PDB file of C-alpha atoms and ligand atoms in Angstrom:
ATOM      1  CA  UNK A   1     -10.358  18.152   9.660  1.00 66.00           C
ATOM      2  CA  UNK A   2     -11.271  15.171   7.738  1.00 72.00           C
ATOM      3  CA  UNK A   3     -10.729  11.797   9.711  1.00 85.00           C
ATOM      4  CA  UNK A   4     -11.404   8.447   9.331  1.00 90.00           C
ATOM      5  CA  UNK A   5     -14.959   8.853  10.945  1.00 91.00           C
ATOM      6  CA  UNK A   6     -15.723  11.099   8.253  1.00 91.00           C
ATOM      7  CA  UNK A   7     -14.807   8.650   5.718  1.00 93.00           C
ATOM      8  CA  UNK A   8     -17.322   6.423   7.320  1.00 91.00           C
ATOM      9  CA  UNK A   9     -20.111   9.078   7.458  1.00 94.00           C
ATOM     10  CA  UNK A  10     -19.555  10.066   3.782  1.00 95.00           C
ATOM     11  CA  UNK A  11     -19.840   6.570   2.877  1.00 93.00           C
ATOM     12  CA  UNK A  12     -22.949   5.876   4.854  1.00 92.00           C
ATOM     13  CA  UNK A  13     -24.291   9.208   3.468  1.00 95.00           C
ATOM     14  CA  UNK A  14     -23.701   8.195   0.094  1.00 94.00           C
ATOM     15  CA  UNK A  15     -21.281  11.319  -0.227  1.00 97.00           C
ATOM     16  CA  UNK A  16     -18.499  10.363  -2.778  1.00 97.00           C
ATOM     17  CA  UNK A  17     -14.988  10.968  -1.276  1.00 97.00           C
ATOM     18  CA  UNK A  18     -12.443  13.046  -3.133  1.00 98.00           C
ATOM     19  CA  UNK A  19      -8.743  12.286  -2.591  1.00 98.00           C
ATOM     20  CA  UNK A  20      -5.933  13.753  -4.503  1.00 98.00           C
ATOM     21  CA  UNK A  21      -1.979  12.975  -4.175  1.00 98.00           C
ATOM     22  CA  UNK A  22       0.216  15.701  -2.964  1.00 98.00           C
ATOM     23  CA  UNK A  23       4.187  15.832  -2.381  1.00 98.00           C
ATOM     24  CA  UNK A  24       5.161  19.183  -1.510  1.00 98.00           C
ATOM     25  CA  UNK A  25       4.630  22.416   0.451  1.00 98.00           C
ATOM     26  CA  UNK A  26       3.199  24.902  -2.117  1.00 97.00           C
ATOM     27  CA  UNK A  27       0.487  22.346  -3.579  1.00 98.00           C
ATOM     28  CA  UNK A  28      -0.190  21.190  -0.074  1.00 98.00           C
ATOM     29  CA  UNK A  29      -1.230  25.113   0.662  1.00 98.00           C
ATOM     30  CA  UNK A  30      -3.618  25.203  -2.312  1.00 98.00           C
ATOM     31  CA  UNK A  31      -5.187  21.695  -1.680  1.00 98.00           C
ATOM     32  CA  UNK A  32      -5.655  22.744   2.012  1.00 98.00           C
ATOM     33  CA  UNK A  33      -7.958  25.724   0.702  1.00 98.00           C
ATOM     34  CA  UNK A  34      -9.868  23.337  -1.708  1.00 98.00           C
ATOM     35  CA  UNK A  35     -12.925  21.096  -1.130  1.00 97.00           C
ATOM     36  CA  UNK A  36     -10.987  17.817  -1.615  1.00 97.00           C
ATOM     37  CA  UNK A  37     -11.548  15.442   1.479  1.00 97.00           C
ATOM     38  CA  UNK A  38      -8.261  13.954   1.861  1.00 97.00           C
ATOM     39  CA  UNK A  39      -4.674  13.977   0.748  1.00 98.00           C
ATOM     40  CA  UNK A  40      -2.302  10.949  -0.276  1.00 98.00           C
ATOM     41  CA  UNK A  41       1.323  11.433  -0.279  1.00 98.00           C
ATOM     42  CA  UNK A  42       1.662   8.540  -2.586  1.00 98.00           C
ATOM     43  CA  UNK A  43       4.787   6.781  -3.555  1.00 98.00           C
ATOM     44  CA  UNK A  44       3.992   8.067  -7.035  1.00 98.00           C
ATOM     45  CA  UNK A  45       6.387  10.782  -5.854  1.00 98.00           C
ATOM     46  CA  UNK A  46       9.141   8.562  -7.114  1.00 98.00           C
ATOM     47  CA  UNK A  47       7.631   9.087 -10.624  1.00 97.00           C
ATOM     48  CA  UNK A  48       5.930  12.430 -10.631  1.00 97.00           C
ATOM     49  CA  UNK A  49       8.650  14.301  -8.535  1.00 98.00           C
ATOM     50  CA  UNK A  50      11.770  12.566  -9.031  1.00 98.00           C
ATOM     51  CA  UNK A  51      11.318  10.957 -12.818  1.00 97.00           C
ATOM     52  CA  UNK A  52      11.957   7.300 -11.955  1.00 97.00           C
ATOM     53  CA  UNK A  53      10.012   4.827 -14.192  1.00 95.00           C
ATOM     54  CA  UNK A  54       8.168   2.964 -11.414  1.00 96.00           C
ATOM     55  CA  UNK A  55       7.373   3.565  -7.805  1.00 97.00           C
ATOM     56  CA  UNK A  56       9.862   0.898  -6.602  1.00 97.00           C
ATOM     57  CA  UNK A  57      12.507   3.568  -6.300  1.00 97.00           C
ATOM     58  CA  UNK A  58      10.535   5.329  -3.633  1.00 98.00           C
ATOM     59  CA  UNK A  59      12.566   5.032  -0.187  1.00 97.00           C
ATOM     60  CA  UNK A  60      11.327   5.876   3.535  1.00 97.00           C
ATOM     61  CA  UNK A  61      13.778   8.902   3.386  1.00 97.00           C
ATOM     62  CA  UNK A  62      12.045  10.249   0.235  1.00 98.00           C
ATOM     63  CA  UNK A  63       8.452   9.622   1.560  1.00 98.00           C
ATOM     64  CA  UNK A  64       9.656  11.218   5.026  1.00 98.00           C
ATOM     65  CA  UNK A  65      10.535  14.312   3.242  1.00 98.00           C
ATOM     66  CA  UNK A  66       7.646  14.526   1.303  1.00 98.00           C
ATOM     67  CA  UNK A  67       5.125  13.858   4.207  1.00 98.00           C
ATOM     68  CA  UNK A  68       6.936  16.578   6.089  1.00 98.00           C
ATOM     69  CA  UNK A  69       6.763  19.045   3.446  1.00 98.00           C
ATOM     70  CA  UNK A  70       3.054  18.339   2.554  1.00 98.00           C
ATOM     71  CA  UNK A  71       2.031  18.406   6.458  1.00 98.00           C
ATOM     72  CA  UNK A  72       3.616  22.093   6.821  1.00 98.00           C
ATOM     73  CA  UNK A  73       1.155  23.154   4.106  1.00 98.00           C
ATOM     74  CA  UNK A  74      -2.046  21.098   5.078  1.00 98.00           C
ATOM     75  CA  UNK A  75      -3.912  22.470   8.198  1.00 95.00           C
ATOM     76  CA  UNK A  76      -7.274  21.008   7.853  1.00 93.00           C
ATOM     77  CA  UNK A  77      -7.265  17.622   5.612  1.00 96.00           C
ATOM     78  CA  UNK A  78      -6.411  13.945   6.575  1.00 97.00           C
ATOM     79  CA  UNK A  79      -3.181  12.775   5.218  1.00 98.00           C
ATOM     80  CA  UNK A  80      -2.557   9.504   4.120  1.00 98.00           C
ATOM     81  CA  UNK A  81       1.153   8.064   3.076  1.00 98.00           C
ATOM     82  CA  UNK A  82       2.528   5.329   1.209  1.00 98.00           C
ATOM     83  CA  UNK A  83       4.813   2.861   3.037  1.00 98.00           C
ATOM     84  CA  UNK A  84       7.221   2.507   0.196  1.00 97.00           C
ATOM     85  CA  UNK A  85       8.511  -0.660  -1.793  1.00 96.00           C
ATOM     86  CA  UNK A  86       9.474  -3.220   0.420  1.00 95.00           C
ATOM     87  CA  UNK A  87       9.318  -1.162   3.599  1.00 93.00           C
ATOM     88  CA  UNK A  88       6.680  -3.685   5.039  1.00 91.00           C
ATOM     89  CA  UNK A  89       8.450  -6.938   3.854  1.00 92.00           C
ATOM     90  CA  UNK A  90      11.584  -6.921   5.946  1.00 92.00           C
ATOM     91  CA  UNK A  91      10.311  -7.972   9.241  1.00 92.00           C
ATOM     92  CA  UNK A  92       8.254  -6.414  11.978  1.00 93.00           C
ATOM     93  CA  UNK A  93      10.654  -4.119  13.190  1.00 95.00           C
ATOM     94  CA  UNK A  94      11.624  -2.516   9.823  1.00 94.00           C
ATOM     95  CA  UNK A  95       7.883  -2.103   9.188  1.00 96.00           C
ATOM     96  CA  UNK A  96       7.299  -0.503  12.536  1.00 97.00           C
ATOM     97  CA  UNK A  97      10.168   1.699  12.278  1.00 97.00           C
ATOM     98  CA  UNK A  98       9.075   2.814   8.727  1.00 97.00           C
ATOM     99  CA  UNK A  99       5.559   3.406   9.859  1.00 98.00           C
ATOM    100  CA  UNK A 100       7.032   5.558  13.040  1.00 98.00           C
ATOM    101  CA  UNK A 101       8.997   7.663  10.840  1.00 98.00           C
ATOM    102  CA  UNK A 102       5.958   8.268   8.332  1.00 98.00           C
ATOM    103  CA  UNK A 103       3.597   9.270  11.444  1.00 98.00           C
ATOM    104  CA  UNK A 104       6.205  11.287  13.204  1.00 98.00           C
ATOM    105  CA  UNK A 105       6.593  13.269   9.822  1.00 98.00           C
ATOM    106  CA  UNK A 106       3.140  14.255  10.136  1.00 98.00           C
ATOM    107  CA  UNK A 107       0.714  11.609   8.250  1.00 98.00           C
ATOM    108  CA  UNK A 108      -2.303  10.714   9.795  1.00 98.00           C
ATOM    109  CA  UNK A 109      -2.594   7.280   8.065  1.00 98.00           C
ATOM    110  CA  UNK A 110      -0.530   4.853   6.434  1.00 98.00           C
ATOM    111  CA  UNK A 111      -1.329   3.082   2.924  1.00 98.00           C
ATOM    112  CA  UNK A 112       0.007  -0.426   2.447  1.00 98.00           C
ATOM    113  CA  UNK A 113      -0.382  -2.361  -0.997  1.00 98.00           C
ATOM    114  CA  UNK A 114      -1.652  -5.582  -1.557  1.00 97.00           C
ATOM    115  CA  UNK A 115      -3.362  -8.342   1.018  1.00 98.00           C
ATOM    116  CA  UNK A 116      -2.473 -12.129   1.112  1.00 97.00           C
ATOM    117  CA  UNK A 117       0.271 -12.747   3.321  1.00 95.00           C
ATOM    118  CA  UNK A 118       0.524  -8.841   4.039  1.00 96.00           C
ATOM    119  CA  UNK A 119      -2.476  -9.237   6.285  1.00 98.00           C
ATOM    120  CA  UNK A 120      -0.755 -10.024   9.484  1.00 97.00           C
ATOM    121  CA  UNK A 121       1.257  -7.183   9.220  1.00 97.00           C
ATOM    122  CA  UNK A 122      -1.437  -4.772   8.224  1.00 98.00           C
ATOM    123  CA  UNK A 123      -3.356  -6.003  11.275  1.00 98.00           C
ATOM    124  CA  UNK A 124      -0.221  -5.251  13.489  1.00 97.00           C
ATOM    125  CA  UNK A 125       0.050  -1.770  12.410  1.00 98.00           C
ATOM    126  CA  UNK A 126      -3.908  -1.368  12.771  1.00 98.00           C
ATOM    127  CA  UNK A 127      -3.613  -2.664  16.232  1.00 98.00           C
ATOM    128  CA  UNK A 128      -0.968  -0.447  17.171  1.00 98.00           C
ATOM    129  CA  UNK A 129      -3.368   2.536  16.793  1.00 97.00           C
ATOM    130  CA  UNK A 130      -2.454   3.548  13.279  1.00 98.00           C
ATOM    131  CA  UNK A 131      -5.260   3.874  10.492  1.00 98.00           C
ATOM    132  CA  UNK A 132      -4.338   1.966   7.514  1.00 98.00           C
ATOM    133  CA  UNK A 133      -5.519   2.230   3.989  1.00 98.00           C
ATOM    134  CA  UNK A 134      -5.617  -0.930   1.873  1.00 98.00           C
ATOM    135  CA  UNK A 135      -4.831  -0.986  -2.115  1.00 98.00           C
ATOM    136  CA  UNK A 136      -5.409  -3.872  -4.313  1.00 98.00           C
ATOM    137  CA  UNK A 137      -5.835  -4.246  -8.023  1.00 98.00           C
ATOM    138  CA  UNK A 138      -2.888  -2.838  -9.673  1.00 97.00           C
ATOM    139  CA  UNK A 139      -0.556  -2.282  -7.045  1.00 96.00           C
ATOM    140  CA  UNK A 140       2.438  -0.401  -8.563  1.00 95.00           C
ATOM    141  CA  UNK A 141       5.030  -1.668  -6.106  1.00 95.00           C
ATOM    142  CA  UNK A 142       4.503  -5.070  -7.779  1.00 94.00           C
ATOM    143  CA  UNK A 143       4.439  -3.730 -11.449  1.00 93.00           C
ATOM    144  CA  UNK A 144       7.534  -6.120 -12.425  1.00 92.00           C
ATOM    145  CA  UNK A 145       5.199  -8.960 -11.545  1.00 92.00           C
ATOM    146  CA  UNK A 146       2.351  -7.590 -13.435  1.00 93.00           C
ATOM    147  CA  UNK A 147       4.342  -6.816 -16.632  1.00 90.00           C
ATOM    148  CA  UNK A 148       3.123  -3.316 -16.930  1.00 89.00           C
ATOM    149  CA  UNK A 149       0.226  -1.113 -16.002  1.00 90.00           C
ATOM    150  CA  UNK A 150      -2.582  -3.426 -16.865  1.00 93.00           C
ATOM    151  CA  UNK A 151      -6.315  -3.738 -15.850  1.00 95.00           C
ATOM    152  CA  UNK A 152      -6.508  -6.461 -13.123  1.00 95.00           C
ATOM    153  CA  UNK A 153      -9.255  -8.941 -12.191  1.00 95.00           C
ATOM    154  CA  UNK A 154     -10.725  -9.236 -15.699  1.00 96.00           C
ATOM    155  CA  UNK A 155     -11.176 -13.254 -15.377  1.00 95.00           C
ATOM    156  CA  UNK A 156     -13.395 -14.799 -12.802  1.00 96.00           C
ATOM    157  CA  UNK A 157     -10.416 -16.406 -10.827  1.00 96.00           C
ATOM    158  CA  UNK A 158      -8.557 -13.110 -10.457  1.00 96.00           C
ATOM    159  CA  UNK A 159     -11.802 -11.166  -9.690  1.00 97.00           C
ATOM    160  CA  UNK A 160     -12.668 -13.632  -6.859  1.00 97.00           C
ATOM    161  CA  UNK A 161      -9.313 -13.195  -5.310  1.00 97.00           C
ATOM    162  CA  UNK A 162      -9.643  -9.498  -5.428  1.00 98.00           C
ATOM    163  CA  UNK A 163     -12.938  -9.644  -3.480  1.00 98.00           C
ATOM    164  CA  UNK A 164     -11.834 -12.042  -0.991  1.00 98.00           C
ATOM    165  CA  UNK A 165      -8.467  -9.818  -0.487  1.00 98.00           C
ATOM    166  CA  UNK A 166     -10.919  -6.857  -0.028  1.00 98.00           C
ATOM    167  CA  UNK A 167     -12.758  -8.909   2.840  1.00 98.00           C
ATOM    168  CA  UNK A 168      -9.578  -9.885   4.367  1.00 98.00           C
ATOM    169  CA  UNK A 169      -8.413  -6.211   4.393  1.00 98.00           C
ATOM    170  CA  UNK A 170     -11.796  -5.072   6.211  1.00 98.00           C
ATOM    171  CA  UNK A 171     -11.277  -8.005   8.697  1.00 98.00           C
ATOM    172  CA  UNK A 172      -7.773  -7.099   9.234  1.00 98.00           C
ATOM    173  CA  UNK A 173      -8.936  -3.391  10.118  1.00 98.00           C
ATOM    174  CA  UNK A 174      -8.240  -1.076   7.183  1.00 98.00           C
ATOM    175  CA  UNK A 175     -10.311   2.016   7.214  1.00 98.00           C
ATOM    176  CA  UNK A 176     -10.624   2.100   3.317  1.00 98.00           C
ATOM    177  CA  UNK A 177      -9.209   0.526   0.174  1.00 98.00           C
ATOM    178  CA  UNK A 178      -7.858   1.810  -2.909  1.00 98.00           C
ATOM    179  CA  UNK A 179      -8.923  -0.156  -6.000  1.00 98.00           C
ATOM    180  CA  UNK A 180      -6.763   0.489  -8.869  1.00 98.00           C
ATOM    181  CA  UNK A 181      -7.041  -0.359 -12.509  1.00 98.00           C
ATOM    182  CA  UNK A 182      -9.996  -2.787 -12.222  1.00 98.00           C
ATOM    183  CA  UNK A 183     -13.286  -3.202 -14.343  1.00 98.00           C
ATOM    184  CA  UNK A 184     -16.053  -1.085 -12.974  1.00 97.00           C
ATOM    185  CA  UNK A 185     -18.326  -4.011 -12.260  1.00 98.00           C
ATOM    186  CA  UNK A 186     -15.567  -5.778 -10.128  1.00 98.00           C
ATOM    187  CA  UNK A 187     -15.065  -2.408  -8.309  1.00 98.00           C
ATOM    188  CA  UNK A 188     -18.912  -2.287  -7.631  1.00 98.00           C
ATOM    189  CA  UNK A 189     -18.832  -5.857  -6.461  1.00 98.00           C
ATOM    190  CA  UNK A 190     -16.033  -5.070  -4.094  1.00 98.00           C
ATOM    191  CA  UNK A 191     -17.814  -1.871  -2.844  1.00 98.00           C
ATOM    192  CA  UNK A 192     -21.088  -3.778  -2.004  1.00 98.00           C
ATOM    193  CA  UNK A 193     -18.947  -6.975  -0.518  1.00 98.00           C
ATOM    194  CA  UNK A 194     -17.580  -4.869   2.160  1.00 98.00           C
ATOM    195  CA  UNK A 195     -18.572  -2.341   4.587  1.00 97.00           C
ATOM    196  CA  UNK A 196     -15.579   0.073   4.548  1.00 97.00           C
ATOM    197  CA  UNK A 197     -15.156   2.668   1.747  1.00 97.00           C
ATOM    198  CA  UNK A 198     -13.338   2.107  -1.637  1.00 98.00           C
ATOM    199  CA  UNK A 199     -11.452   4.653  -3.283  1.00 98.00           C
ATOM    200  CA  UNK A 200     -11.042   4.254  -6.934  1.00 98.00           C
ATOM    201  CA  UNK A 201      -8.271   5.082  -9.552  1.00 98.00           C
ATOM    202  CA  UNK A 202      -9.393   3.701 -13.115  1.00 98.00           C
ATOM    203  CA  UNK A 203     -12.307   1.653 -11.193  1.00 98.00           C
ATOM    204  CA  UNK A 204     -15.363   3.549 -12.705  1.00 98.00           C
ATOM    205  CA  UNK A 205     -17.780   5.291 -10.596  1.00 97.00           C
ATOM    206  CA  UNK A 206     -19.412   2.876  -8.333  1.00 97.00           C
ATOM    207  CA  UNK A 207     -16.485   3.103  -5.744  1.00 98.00           C
ATOM    208  CA  UNK A 208     -17.209   5.393  -2.562  1.00 98.00           C
ATOM    209  CA  UNK A 209     -14.704   7.781  -3.762  1.00 98.00           C
ATOM    210  CA  UNK A 210     -11.860   8.643  -6.367  1.00 98.00           C
ATOM    211  CA  UNK A 211      -8.334   9.680  -6.057  1.00 98.00           C
ATOM    212  CA  UNK A 212      -6.176  10.958  -8.714  1.00 98.00           C
ATOM    213  CA  UNK A 213      -2.354  11.973  -8.958  1.00 98.00           C
ATOM    214  CA  UNK A 214      -2.677  15.725  -8.734  1.00 98.00           C
ATOM    215  CA  UNK A 215      -0.272  16.449 -11.592  1.00 98.00           C
ATOM    216  CA  UNK A 216      -2.330  14.191 -13.768  1.00 98.00           C
ATOM    217  CA  UNK A 217      -5.449  16.055 -13.132  1.00 98.00           C
ATOM    218  CA  UNK A 218      -3.612  19.457 -13.743  1.00 98.00           C
ATOM    219  CA  UNK A 219      -2.557  18.055 -17.329  1.00 98.00           C
ATOM    220  CA  UNK A 220       1.131  18.489 -16.424  1.00 98.00           C
ATOM    221  CA  UNK A 221       2.234  15.639 -18.335  1.00 96.00           C
ATOM    222  CA  UNK A 222       1.237  15.647 -22.076  1.00 94.00           C
ATOM    223  CA  UNK A 223       2.467  12.280 -22.480  1.00 94.00           C
ATOM    224  CA  UNK A 224       0.405  10.651 -19.856  1.00 94.00           C
ATOM    225  CA  UNK A 225      -2.958   9.930 -21.273  1.00 96.00           C
ATOM    226  CA  UNK A 226      -4.810   6.954 -19.926  1.00 96.00           C
ATOM    227  CA  UNK A 227      -8.434   6.159 -20.437  1.00 96.00           C
ATOM    228  CA  UNK A 228      -9.266   6.652 -16.840  1.00 97.00           C
ATOM    229  CA  UNK A 229      -7.741   9.993 -16.573  1.00 98.00           C
ATOM    230  CA  UNK A 230      -9.823  13.345 -16.676  1.00 98.00           C
ATOM    231  CA  UNK A 231      -7.756  16.558 -17.061  1.00 98.00           C
ATOM    232  CA  UNK A 232      -9.009  19.519 -15.303  1.00 98.00           C
ATOM    233  CA  UNK A 233      -6.413  21.927 -16.800  1.00 98.00           C
ATOM    234  CA  UNK A 234      -4.005  22.162 -19.540  1.00 98.00           C
ATOM    235  CA  UNK A 235      -1.182  22.692 -16.832  1.00 98.00           C
ATOM    236  CA  UNK A 236       1.771  21.832 -19.440  1.00 98.00           C
ATOM    237  CA  UNK A 237       0.657  24.463 -21.883  1.00 98.00           C
ATOM    238  CA  UNK A 238      -0.444  27.335 -19.371  1.00 98.00           C
ATOM    239  CA  UNK A 239       2.822  26.919 -17.357  1.00 98.00           C
ATOM    240  CA  UNK A 240       4.872  27.000 -20.733  1.00 98.00           C
ATOM    241  CA  UNK A 241       3.021  29.947 -21.913  1.00 98.00           C
ATOM    242  CA  UNK A 242       3.659  31.855 -18.672  1.00 98.00           C
ATOM    243  CA  UNK A 243       7.475  30.752 -18.754  1.00 98.00           C
ATOM    244  CA  UNK A 244       7.741  31.973 -22.390  1.00 98.00           C
ATOM    245  CA  UNK A 245       6.025  35.407 -21.687  1.00 98.00           C
ATOM    246  CA  UNK A 246       8.433  35.910 -18.709  1.00 98.00           C
ATOM    247  CA  UNK A 247      11.406  34.987 -20.939  1.00 98.00           C
ATOM    248  CA  UNK A 248      10.163  37.557 -23.548  1.00 98.00           C
ATOM    249  CA  UNK A 249       9.387  40.124 -21.194  1.00 98.00           C
ATOM    250  CA  UNK A 250      13.018  39.792 -19.919  1.00 98.00           C
ATOM    251  CA  UNK A 251      14.611  39.778 -23.470  1.00 98.00           C
ATOM    252  CA  UNK A 252      12.319  42.908 -24.556  1.00 98.00           C
ATOM    253  CA  UNK A 253      13.145  44.685 -21.451  1.00 98.00           C
ATOM    254  CA  UNK A 254       9.543  44.739 -20.273  1.00 97.00           C
ATOM    255  CA  UNK A 255      10.318  43.170 -17.076  1.00 98.00           C
ATOM    256  CA  UNK A 256      11.000  44.422 -14.589  1.00 98.00           C
ATOM    257  CA  UNK A 257       9.232  47.794 -14.902  1.00 98.00           C
ATOM    258  CA  UNK A 258       9.915  51.054 -13.126  1.00 98.00           C
ATOM    259  CA  UNK A 259       6.873  49.992 -10.734  1.00 98.00           C
ATOM    260  CA  UNK A 260       8.627  46.614 -10.230  1.00 98.00           C
ATOM    261  CA  UNK A 261      11.890  48.469  -9.171  1.00 98.00           C
ATOM    262  CA  UNK A 262      13.371  49.915  -6.186  1.00 98.00           C
TER     263      UNK A 262
HETATM  264  O1  KIV B   1       1.224   6.418  -5.208  1.00 57.30           O
HETATM  265  C1  KIV B   1      -0.088   6.771  -5.655  1.00 57.30           C
HETATM  266  O2  KIV B   1      -0.258   7.932  -6.019  1.00 57.30           O
HETATM  267  C2  KIV B   1      -0.943   6.073  -5.381  1.00 57.30           C
HETATM  268  C3  KIV B   1      -2.194   6.302  -5.800  1.00 57.30           C
HETATM  269  C4  KIV B   1      -2.419   6.164  -7.423  1.00 57.30           C
HETATM  270  C5  KIV B   1      -3.366   5.573  -5.393  1.00 57.30           C
HETATM  271  O3  KIV B   1      -0.841   4.878  -4.861  1.00 57.30           O
END
């Protein structure tokens, strides 16, 4: 089973860390049999699984159900789960109740977006014995403040702020940091400025590892084609083909056959 020591070991040995999102039982069972190092139950579930436009619609109840389903299918991987929109911004009791529910649902670690005045809350979770993964750059829970899914840290001041945010997160005790949608030169600077692994998405190949949304890498959405995404399967076409074949077999009475009948 992957754990936070393995993250450190892989970084130390210059071995890239692979992370993929997962939101349900059946894909968890497949991922569990793969070589992927760790699983993220992202709040992207609000978009991918529930069809919302942003992750701000993710709720604690939603995350709890996805984490529990994933953890029933994952036997051998480290599971990190997002603390959803505002769950860490309504006071310590709310924060810790949320963390408690996600950990009790089966996650091994929590991901919290942002740095700045989130740092004391992140320290509190870490000091409570719970591994925390940071997330900076494009933090989707703040999408309305960013005004869209845009590359972050392009200007000097913004890039310096992100380097300082990464250092603050490291000092707060996070075990790794997701860098989302930042120029690869900045991702490299951040990766060399800190001693914990960086996990990139749209951040080039100088980070300690990569994370992708499972459905994106499987090509499930023909309409989502950002520059950073490599599709490893044409899932949309393959599934449509299979469904149409089933439909045609039903209509032409080829399915079920005698052998498939009792
Ligand atoms: O929610 C999510 O899937 C994420 C990844 C994109 C890093 O935060």
